[in-house]
Amino acid sequence: GAGVSQSPRYKVAKRGQDVALRCDPISGHVSLFWYQQALGQGPEFLTYFQNEAQLDKSGLPSDRFFAERPEGSVSTLKIQRTQQEDSAVYLCASSLVDEAFFGQGTRLTVV
Amino acid sequence: GDSVTQMEGPVTLSEEAFLTINCTYTATGYPSLFWYVQYPGEGLQLLLKATKADDKGSNKGFEATYRKETTSFHLEKGSVQVSDSAVYFCALSPDSGGYNKLIFGAGTRLAVHP
């Protein structure tokens, strides 16, 4: 596809479950970002990859959050032992030079 | 740390009215500034950007000027349309790191009525 694709679009998890969110960036884009957007707020930076290297993970809120991009393309954001405060929209963005292209996000609801 | 503050919404306007959405920032160095728009059911899209002081970004009739003296990047449009109804986010990219990590404001919802 032409844009950034995220799956699933919606995920409901019971508290304590592990979840995995997938991001397919635009082909050839070197940079990949994950953001977390709480209801009524702007997106907040979680982590950044340049190809397969995770160069900045300063925004990950706890060690329950883990991201990977093993082959420098598809990325997965994993959240272990989900808690209610993890409920948010998780956005992925990719870029080649300076403009970031965003996916539609995955809405995670922890019940 | 770096931050962005934008006016709270919702902003409700009639078609053809003038739009201003205020945005101010706090940052060290010389950040790049952006406006993103999120239409209903769609992902965030870059609307316009400015990378240095006094630059004016413009797109689709919207414009914003990077004002370093007032640390502002207000979004304006002379005549809004119903199709402009969306949530608008002001953002900055810090002047460091060599990559465009974005810091966003909380967003301003715009509703335009016929």
GROMACS .gro file of N, CA and C in nm, chain B residues 2-97:
model
  288
  113ASP      N    1   1.107   2.080   2.633
  113ASP     CA    2   1.033   2.142   2.522
  113ASP      C    3   0.884   2.112   2.533
  114SER      N    4   0.801   2.210   2.495
  114SER     CA    5   0.657   2.190   2.503
  114SER      C    6   0.584   2.281   2.404
  115VAL      N    7   0.459   2.246   2.378
  115VAL     CA    8   0.372   2.323   2.288
  115VAL      C    9   0.240   2.347   2.358
  116THR      N   10   0.191   2.469   2.352
  116THR     CA   11   0.061   2.504   2.409
  116THR      C   12  -0.026   2.563   2.299
  117GLN      N   13  -0.144   2.510   2.281
  117GLN     CA   14  -0.235   2.565   2.181
  117GLN      C   15  -0.371   2.591   2.243
  118MET      N   16  -0.446   2.679   2.179
  118MET     CA   17  -0.574   2.721   2.236
  118MET      C   18  -0.669   2.602   2.244
  119GLU      N   19  -0.749   2.605   2.350
  119GLU     CA   20  -0.844   2.496   2.369
  119GLU      C   21  -0.961   2.512   2.273
  120GLY      N   22  -1.018   2.401   2.235
  120GLY     CA   23  -1.137   2.405   2.152
  120GLY      C   24  -1.258   2.365   2.235
  121PRO      N   25  -1.367   2.339   2.168
  121PRO     CA   26  -1.378   2.349   2.023
  121PRO      C   27  -1.394   2.492   1.975
  122VAL      N   28  -1.349   2.514   1.853
  122VAL     CA   29  -1.371   2.640   1.785
  122VAL      C   30  -1.484   2.617   1.685
  123THR      N   31  -1.588   2.696   1.695
  123THR     CA   32  -1.703   2.682   1.606
  123THR      C   33  -1.718   2.808   1.523
  124LEU      N   34  -1.719   2.791   1.392
  124LEU     CA   35  -1.726   2.904   1.300
  124LEU      C   36  -1.830   2.878   1.191
  125SER      N   37  -1.878   2.986   1.135
  125SER     CA   38  -1.961   2.975   1.015
  125SER      C   39  -1.871   2.972   0.893
  126GLU      N   40  -1.922   2.911   0.787
  126GLU     CA   41  -1.847   2.904   0.662
  126GLU      C   42  -1.809   3.045   0.618
  127GLU      N   43  -1.688   3.059   0.565
  127GLU     CA   44  -1.629   3.183   0.515
  127GLU      C   45  -1.578   3.275   0.626
  128ALA      N   46  -1.585   3.233   0.750
  128ALA     CA   47  -1.530   3.314   0.859
  128ALA      C   48  -1.378   3.302   0.860
  129PHE      N   49  -1.315   3.396   0.933
  129PHE     CA   50  -1.169   3.397   0.949
  129PHE      C   51  -1.131   3.308   1.067
  130LEU      N   52  -1.024   3.230   1.049
  130LEU     CA   53  -0.980   3.137   1.152
  130LEU      C   54  -0.844   3.175   1.206
  131THR      N   55  -0.831   3.175   1.337
  131THR     CA   56  -0.701   3.179   1.403
  131THR      C   57  -0.700   3.073   1.511
  132ILE      N   58  -0.597   2.989   1.513
  132ILE     CA   59  -0.574   2.896   1.622
  132ILE      C   60  -0.435   2.929   1.677
  133ASN      N   61  -0.432   2.970   1.803
  133ASN     CA   62  -0.305   3.013   1.863
  133ASN      C   63  -0.219   2.895   1.906
  134CYS      N   64  -0.089   2.910   1.887
  134CYS     CA   65   0.009   2.810   1.929
  134CYS      C   66   0.134   2.881   1.977
  135THR      N   67   0.179   2.848   2.097
  135THR     CA   68   0.307   2.897   2.147
  135THR      C   69   0.392   2.778   2.189
  136TYR      N   70   0.521   2.799   2.192
  136TYR     CA   71   0.610   2.688   2.224
  136TYR      C   72   0.720   2.731   2.320
  137THR      N   73   0.777   2.631   2.383
  137THR     CA   74   0.896   2.648   2.467
  137THR      C   75   0.998   2.548   2.417
  138ALA      N   76   1.116   2.597   2.382
  138ALA     CA   77   1.219   2.507   2.329
  138ALA      C   78   1.355   2.573   2.341
  139THR      N   79   1.457   2.490   2.352
  139THR     CA   80   1.593   2.539   2.345
  139THR      C   81   1.638   2.529   2.199
  140GLY      N   82   1.729   2.614   2.162
  140GLY     CA   83   1.779   2.609   2.026
  140GLY      C   84   1.679   2.659   1.925
  141TYR      N   85   1.682   2.598   1.808
  141TYR     CA   86   1.599   2.643   1.695
  141TYR      C   87   1.516   2.527   1.642
  142PRO      N   88   1.400   2.504   1.703
  142PRO     CA   89   1.318   2.391   1.659
  142PRO      C   90   1.253   2.418   1.524
  143SER      N   91   1.208   2.313   1.457
  143SER     CA   92   1.119   2.326   1.343
  143SER      C   93   0.976   2.320   1.396
  144LEU      N   94   0.885   2.389   1.328
  144LEU     CA   95   0.746   2.397   1.374
  144LEU      C   96   0.651   2.343   1.268
  145PHE      N   97   0.544   2.279   1.313
  145PHE     CA   98   0.453   2.211   1.223
  145PHE      C   99   0.308   2.232   1.267
  146TRP      N  100   0.219   2.226   1.171
  146TRP     CA  101   0.077   2.206   1.197
  146TRP      C  102   0.035   2.076   1.127
  147TYR      N  103  -0.027   1.987   1.207
  147TYR     CA  104  -0.085   1.863   1.154
  147TYR      C  105  -0.236   1.874   1.167
  148VAL      N  106  -0.306   1.804   1.078
  148VAL     CA  107  -0.452   1.802   1.080
  148VAL      C  108  -0.500   1.657   1.081
  149GLN      N  109  -0.605   1.633   1.156
  149GLN     CA  110  -0.665   1.500   1.162
  149GLN      C  111  -0.813   1.512   1.127
  150TYR      N  112  -0.848   1.469   1.005
  150TYR     CA  113  -0.988   1.468   0.963
  150TYR      C  114  -1.057   1.348   1.024
  151PRO      N  115  -1.188   1.354   1.041
  151PRO     CA  116  -1.260   1.242   1.102
  151PRO      C  117  -1.231   1.110   1.034
  152GLY      N  118  -1.190   1.010   1.113
  152GLY     CA  119  -1.166   0.877   1.060
  152GLY      C  120  -1.036   0.860   0.986
  153GLU      N  121  -0.951   0.962   0.986
  153GLU     CA  122  -0.825   0.953   0.912
  153GLU      C  123  -0.705   0.973   1.005
  154GLY      N  124  -0.588   0.943   0.953
  154GLY     CA  125  -0.465   0.963   1.029
  154GLY      C  126  -0.419   1.107   1.024
  155LEU      N  127  -0.321   1.138   1.107
  155LEU     CA  128  -0.262   1.272   1.109
  155LEU      C  129  -0.195   1.301   0.975
  156GLN      N  130  -0.216   1.424   0.925
  156GLN     CA  131  -0.152   1.464   0.800
  156GLN      C  132  -0.078   1.596   0.823
  157LEU      N  133   0.039   1.609   0.765
  157LEU     CA  134   0.110   1.735   0.772
  157LEU      C  135   0.035   1.840   0.692
  158LEU      N  136   0.007   1.955   0.757
  158LEU     CA  137  -0.061   2.064   0.689
  158LEU      C  138   0.041   2.166   0.638
  159LEU      N  139   0.132   2.208   0.726
  159LEU     CA  140   0.236   2.301   0.684
  159LEU      C  141   0.349   2.299   0.786
  160LYS      N  142   0.462   2.358   0.748
  160LYS     CA  143   0.576   2.359   0.838
  160LYS      C  144   0.662   2.482   0.814
  161ALA      N  145   0.746   2.514   0.912
  161ALA     CA  146   0.845   2.621   0.899
  161ALA      C  147   0.968   2.578   0.977
  162THR      N  148   1.084   2.598   0.919
  162THR     CA  149   1.205   2.545   0.981
  162THR      C  150   1.295   2.650   1.042
  163LYS      N  151   1.268   2.778   1.018
  163LYS     CA  152   1.350   2.881   1.081
  163LYS      C  153   1.268   3.008   1.102
  164ALA      N  154   1.320   3.094   1.186
  164ALA     CA  155   1.249   3.217   1.224
  164ALA      C  156   1.211   3.299   1.101
  165ASP      N  157   1.089   3.353   1.107
  165ASP     CA  158   1.029   3.438   1.004
  165ASP      C  159   0.984   3.360   0.880
  166ASP      N  160   1.008   3.230   0.875
  166ASP     CA  161   0.953   3.149   0.766
  166ASP      C  162   0.802   3.146   0.776
  167LYS      N  163   0.734   3.146   0.663
  167LYS     CA  164   0.590   3.128   0.659
  167LYS      C  165   0.561   2.997   0.589
  168GLY      N  166   0.490   2.909   0.659
  168GLY     CA  167   0.441   2.787   0.595
  168GLY      C  168   0.300   2.810   0.544
  169SER      N  169   0.267   2.749   0.429
  169SER     CA  170   0.132   2.767   0.376
  169SER      C  171   0.090   2.645   0.297
  170ASN      N  172  -0.042   2.617   0.300
  170ASN     CA  173  -0.097   2.503   0.228
  170ASN      C  174  -0.249   2.510   0.238
  171LYS      N  175  -0.318   2.485   0.128
  171LYS     CA  176  -0.465   2.477   0.123
  171LYS      C  177  -0.530   2.602   0.180
  172GLY      N  178  -0.467   2.717   0.168
  172GLY     CA  179  -0.524   2.841   0.218
  172GLY      C  180  -0.488   2.871   0.363
  173PHE      N  181  -0.427   2.776   0.430
  173PHE     CA  182  -0.381   2.796   0.568
  173PHE      C  183  -0.239   2.853   0.564
  174GLU      N  184  -0.207   2.935   0.664
  174GLU     CA  185  -0.070   2.979   0.676
  174GLU      C  186  -0.034   3.003   0.823
  175ALA      N  187   0.096   2.996   0.851
  175ALA     CA  188   0.147   3.021   0.985
  175ALA      C  189   0.289   3.073   0.972
  176THR      N  190   0.325   3.170   1.057
  176THR     CA  191   0.457   3.231   1.052
  176THR      C  192   0.533   3.200   1.180
  177TYR      N  193   0.656   3.155   1.166
  177TYR     CA  194   0.745   3.120   1.277
  177TYR      C  195   0.795   3.251   1.339
  178ARG      N  196   0.745   3.283   1.459
  178ARG     CA  197   0.783   3.407   1.527
  178ARG      C  198   0.867   3.371   1.648
  179LYS      N  199   0.998   3.390   1.634
  179LYS     CA  200   1.087   3.353   1.744
  179LYS      C  201   1.075   3.451   1.861
  180GLU      N  202   1.050   3.578   1.830
  180GLU     CA  203   1.043   3.678   1.938
  180GLU      C  204   0.926   3.655   2.031
  181THR      N  205   0.818   3.598   1.979
  181THR     CA  206   0.702   3.569   2.062
  181THR      C  207   0.683   3.419   2.083
  182THR      N  208   0.776   3.339   2.036
  182THR     CA  209   0.771   3.191   2.040
  182THR      C  210   0.631   3.143   2.002
  183SER      N  211   0.586   3.187   1.884
  183SER     CA  212   0.451   3.152   1.841
  183SER      C  213   0.450   3.100   1.698
  184PHE      N  214   0.342   3.028   1.664
  184PHE     CA  215   0.324   2.972   1.529
  184PHE      C  216   0.173   2.959   1.508
  185HIS      N  217   0.105   3.071   1.506
  185HIS     CA  218  -0.041   3.072   1.499
  185HIS      C  219  -0.089   3.033   1.360
  186LEU      N  220  -0.193   2.951   1.355
  186LEU     CA  221  -0.251   2.905   1.229
  186LEU      C  222  -0.365   2.999   1.189
  187GLU      N  223  -0.367   3.039   1.062
  187GLU     CA  224  -0.472   3.129   1.012
  187GLU      C  225  -0.524   3.082   0.878
  188LYS      N  226  -0.652   3.112   0.855
  188LYS     CA  227  -0.712   3.093   0.724
  188LYS      C  228  -0.816   3.201   0.705
  189GLY      N  229  -0.817   3.261   0.588
  189GLY     CA  230  -0.903   3.376   0.564
  189GLY      C  231  -1.050   3.342   0.552
  190SER      N  232  -1.082   3.223   0.500
  190SER     CA  233  -1.220   3.188   0.474
  190SER      C  234  -1.234   3.036   0.487
  191VAL      N  235  -1.290   2.992   0.600
  191VAL     CA  236  -1.297   2.847   0.624
  191VAL      C  237  -1.416   2.785   0.550
  192GLN      N  238  -1.402   2.657   0.524
  192GLN     CA  239  -1.508   2.579   0.460
  192GLN      C  240  -1.551   2.466   0.553
  193VAL      N  241  -1.669   2.412   0.527
  193VAL     CA  242  -1.718   2.300   0.608
  193VAL      C  243  -1.616   2.186   0.608
  194SER      N  244  -1.550   2.166   0.495
  194SER     CA  245  -1.453   2.057   0.481
  194SER      C  246  -1.327   2.077   0.566
  195ASP      N  247  -1.311   2.194   0.624
  195ASP     CA  248  -1.196   2.218   0.713
  195ASP      C  249  -1.221   2.167   0.855
  196SER      N  250  -1.340   2.121   0.881
  196SER     CA  251  -1.373   2.067   1.014
  196SER      C  252  -1.282   1.949   1.045
  197ALA      N  253  -1.207   1.958   1.153
  197ALA     CA  254  -1.105   1.859   1.186
  197ALA      C  255  -1.043   1.898   1.320
  198VAL      N  256  -0.947   1.817   1.364
  198VAL     CA  257  -0.866   1.853   1.481
  198VAL      C  258  -0.728   1.896   1.432
  199TYR      N  259  -0.681   2.009   1.480
  199TYR     CA  260  -0.553   2.066   1.437
  199TYR      C  261  -0.453   2.059   1.551
  200PHE      N  262  -0.334   2.008   1.520
  200PHE     CA  263  -0.228   1.992   1.619
  200PHE      C  264  -0.108   2.075   1.580
  201CYS      N  265  -0.061   2.156   1.672
  201CYS     CA  266   0.065   2.226   1.657
  201CYS      C  267   0.176   2.137   1.714
  202ALA      N  268   0.292   2.135   1.652
  202ALA     CA  269   0.399   2.048   1.697
  202ALA      C  270   0.535   2.112   1.671
  203LEU      N  271   0.633   2.069   1.747
  203LEU     CA  272   0.770   2.112   1.721
  203LEU      C  273   0.862   1.990   1.716
  204SER      N  274   0.971   2.009   1.643
  204SER     CA  275   1.077   1.909   1.639
  204SER      C  276   1.202   1.975   1.696
  205PRO      N  277   1.253   1.924   1.808
  205PRO     CA  278   1.365   1.989   1.875
  205PRO      C  279   1.489   2.000   1.786
  206ASP      N  280   1.568   2.099   1.816
  206ASP     CA  281   1.690   2.125   1.740
  206ASP      C  282   1.804   2.036   1.790
  207SER      N  283   1.786   1.906   1.781
  207SER     CA  284   1.891   1.815   1.826
  207SER      C  285   1.857   1.675   1.779
  208GLY      N  286   1.955   1.587   1.783
  208GLY     CA  287   1.928   1.446   1.758
  208GLY      C  288   1.934   1.405   1.613
   0.00000   0.00000   0.00000
